[in-house]
Amino acid sequence: MCGSRRREGEGKRDAESGREKKMEGMYPLGIVTASILAFLLLVGIHGCWGKGRKAAGKRGSGAVAAGFGGADVIVVGAGVTGSALAYALGKDGRHVHVIERDLAEPDRIVGEILQPGGFLKLFELGLEDCVDEIDAQRILGYVLYKDGRSAKLSISLEKYHADVVGRGFHHGRFIQRLREKAASLSTVQLKQGTVTSLIKEDGIVKGVVYKTKSGRESKAFAPLTIVCDGCFSNLRHTLCSSEVDVLSYFVGLLLENCQLPFPNHGHIILAVPSLVLLYSISSTEIRCFVDVPGQKVPSIANGEMENYLKTIVAPQVPTELHDAFVAAIDKGNIRTMPCKSMPADAHLTPGVLLMGDAFNMRHPLAGGGMTVGLSDVIVLRNLLRPLHDLHDAAALCKYLESFYILRKPVASTMNMLADAFYKLFSASPDEATKEIGQAYFDCLSLGGGFSGDSTALFYGLTASPLHLVIHFLVAVTYGVGHLLLPIPSVLRLRRSGRLISAAAGIILPLMKAEGVRQMFFPATFPAYYRAPPAQLKQ
């Protein structure tokens, strides 16, 4: 609407200009009169089109000097969350300026699997074509291996869009497609630079300081800055106090020219002491992750890693993949990545918001990171849609408190699922924890409703923390029943008690970290009902 009015104004200005040329030298008074009318018309059109967008001078002359005059939002980081957010806000007509440390195609070994729930979010954002033309592989389900047995996780997706299945792909190719889609909008500008700090005045973030590719320091200003600079964020410490916990390390290998035992399925091998995750990321490549528990990994340089993989892990890999697994080790391209977990800790700061892995992380075994990030983008986009003016920082900050409540269903479900799943099946000296893991695997092996519920949770299609907790308790109940039957005894009762205690030790800390009230009783928070402030809608 505003754009059409502006074009209408420009057409009128052209008409006025033509009229002036005809009158030039003939009707001086008419020229003066026409000029005054044209000026008044321009002022009126600008006031209508720019309603809610303050003059560039109010944003600060530094914004213009930095080439970012007129920005509504600055996005720090052009990863999955940052690029998707830039596209979503830009599509809504906001002027978005993205500052990314390196616009070259990333070369990472994580962020290569998108669950069906994440694809649904991608579809809702209009970004579903970003998985096209990158040789992405469809993932129809998962197979778990344990002690020579297997359990298949899959459910019917017929009630969803035809293409709603998981996708495996090269992370860098997917990122570049997202960036290209965002940059295709005239309202979005991508700039390469490293953001070093936030600009604060009277406790309000006004913009960022960044270094350009050439090393020159510059500044950018906008009424809202959104930090999405990933798991290695250098701005996180200024905006939250959450502690990052390194749960383990992923050792990445690339298996070539081989086939998975179950095509188009992810494979999770519950090996000891290292879990193994495999899935296709192209038509000729299979990504293999070996999880190494603890804070230290065997040295790659002195051959400890090669020996560990060949002697401890390789014998537990399915026979069909054994030779390809060993060949990948011999090739030598072994990479490592810390598996981090960090609960979301909202420290409200006017003028800025923290999102993506910079804000919240979970163990990557369940592949839910991108699903959470894309879901958060939709929540924030919907909150900002009714707003025309973002300059009242205090009112905007109070209004965006609701973001932290509305994101909980998806984020908390995926967070608890990932960390609980890892604790159940990773190496543990506690016999009770092992029994819970065995009980859970046995439940999955039975198929039916329990398996279907597990799959829906794993896929990110069921966004309900309560559903997840009940699901977990069902597995614990199954394990207790298995211990007590056929005839309860004192010893069996003690083992059951230890199992229940171990289960509580897994789920209760996760619930506490996510916030019991926020997850199960969100309606008790005033922010849950918060309407857009009237002064921001004008």
Short mmCIF file of N, CA, C and O in Angstrom, two decimals, residues 10 25 34-35 59 63 91 109 129 147 151 154 174 204 209 214 248 286 298 306 386 420 425 428 481 488 496 500:
data_model
loop_
_atom_site.label_atom_id
_atom_site.label_comp_id
_atom_site.label_asym_id
_atom_site.label_seq_id
_atom_site.Cartn_x
_atom_site.Cartn_y
_atom_site.Cartn_z
N GLU A 10 5.44 9.78 -7.00
CA GLU A 10 6.51 10.03 -7.95
C GLU A 10 5.94 10.39 -9.32
O GLU A 10 6.46 11.26 -10.02
N GLY A 25 9.82 30.59 -17.95
CA GLY A 25 10.05 31.83 -18.68
C GLY A 25 8.77 32.54 -19.07
O GLY A 25 8.81 33.64 -19.62
N ALA A 34 3.22 26.20 -8.45
CA ALA A 34 3.32 24.75 -8.69
C ALA A 34 4.37 24.12 -7.79
O ALA A 34 4.21 23.01 -7.29
N SER A 35 5.49 24.84 -7.60
CA SER A 35 6.56 24.33 -6.75
C SER A 35 6.10 24.16 -5.32
O SER A 35 6.41 23.16 -4.65
N ARG A 59 17.60 8.25 13.69
CA ARG A 59 18.34 7.00 13.86
C ARG A 59 19.81 7.29 14.14
O ARG A 59 20.53 6.43 14.58
N ALA A 63 24.36 6.10 11.04
CA ALA A 63 23.74 5.08 10.21
C ALA A 63 23.90 5.41 8.75
O ALA A 63 24.16 4.55 7.92
N LYS A 91 10.45 -9.54 3.62
CA LYS A 91 9.24 -9.83 2.86
C LYS A 91 8.05 -9.05 3.40
O LYS A 91 7.11 -8.74 2.66
N ILE A 109 30.52 -29.21 9.70
CA ILE A 109 30.08 -30.62 9.76
C ILE A 109 28.83 -30.78 10.61
O ILE A 109 28.46 -31.91 10.94
N ASP A 129 12.04 -23.83 -1.24
CA ASP A 129 12.85 -24.10 -2.42
C ASP A 129 14.35 -24.01 -2.14
O ASP A 129 15.17 -24.31 -3.01
N ASP A 147 22.83 -53.66 20.45
CA ASP A 147 23.13 -55.06 20.79
C ASP A 147 22.61 -56.04 19.75
O ASP A 147 22.02 -57.07 20.07
N ALA A 151 15.44 -51.00 15.80
CA ALA A 151 14.09 -50.46 15.97
C ALA A 151 13.93 -49.33 14.97
O ALA A 151 14.78 -48.43 14.87
N SER A 154 9.34 -44.40 12.24
CA SER A 154 8.74 -43.76 11.06
C SER A 154 7.24 -43.64 11.29
O SER A 154 6.63 -44.47 11.98
N PHE A 174 23.12 -25.22 1.66
CA PHE A 174 21.82 -24.77 2.19
C PHE A 174 21.91 -23.30 2.64
O PHE A 174 21.03 -22.49 2.34
N ILE A 204 20.14 1.46 26.27
CA ILE A 204 19.41 1.03 25.07
C ILE A 204 20.40 0.76 23.94
O ILE A 204 21.28 1.58 23.67
N VAL A 209 28.97 -1.92 16.29
CA VAL A 209 30.27 -1.56 15.74
C VAL A 209 30.82 -2.80 15.05
O VAL A 209 30.78 -3.89 15.61
N SER A 214 37.88 -5.05 4.76
CA SER A 214 39.18 -4.41 4.62
C SER A 214 39.82 -4.05 5.96
O SER A 214 40.94 -3.57 6.01
N SER A 248 29.90 -33.38 24.93
CA SER A 248 30.74 -34.37 24.26
C SER A 248 31.32 -33.72 23.00
O SER A 248 31.16 -32.52 22.79
N ILE A 286 27.78 -40.01 2.65
CA ILE A 286 27.08 -40.27 3.91
C ILE A 286 27.88 -39.61 5.04
O ILE A 286 29.08 -39.85 5.18
N PRO A 298 40.49 -37.97 21.67
CA PRO A 298 41.80 -38.52 21.33
C PRO A 298 42.49 -37.63 20.28
O PRO A 298 41.83 -37.05 19.41
N GLU A 306 42.64 -42.22 15.20
CA GLU A 306 42.53 -43.30 14.21
C GLU A 306 42.44 -44.65 14.92
O GLU A 306 41.62 -45.51 14.55
N PRO A 386 2.34 -6.59 13.33
CA PRO A 386 1.39 -5.48 13.54
C PRO A 386 2.06 -4.14 13.79
O PRO A 386 1.38 -3.11 13.82
N ALA A 420 17.74 -35.40 26.82
CA ALA A 420 17.30 -36.62 27.49
C ALA A 420 17.70 -37.85 26.68
O ALA A 420 18.18 -38.86 27.23
N PHE A 425 21.17 -42.80 26.24
CA PHE A 425 21.89 -43.77 25.42
C PHE A 425 23.41 -43.55 25.35
O PHE A 425 24.11 -44.38 24.76
N SER A 428 27.29 -44.63 30.26
CA SER A 428 27.07 -44.24 31.64
C SER A 428 27.44 -45.40 32.56
O SER A 428 27.09 -46.56 32.28
N GLY A 481 7.99 -52.03 35.39
CA GLY A 481 7.19 -53.25 35.27
C GLY A 481 8.04 -54.45 34.87
O GLY A 481 7.85 -55.56 35.39
N PRO A 488 7.48 -59.67 42.30
CA PRO A 488 8.26 -58.63 42.99
C PRO A 488 9.03 -59.23 44.17
O PRO A 488 8.57 -60.13 44.85
N SER A 496 14.01 -51.10 41.14
CA SER A 496 12.96 -50.22 40.58
C SER A 496 13.07 -48.82 41.17
O SER A 496 12.90 -47.81 40.47
N ILE A 500 13.69 -45.33 39.10
CA ILE A 500 12.85 -44.13 39.21
C ILE A 500 13.69 -42.92 39.61
O ILE A 500 13.53 -41.81 39.08
#
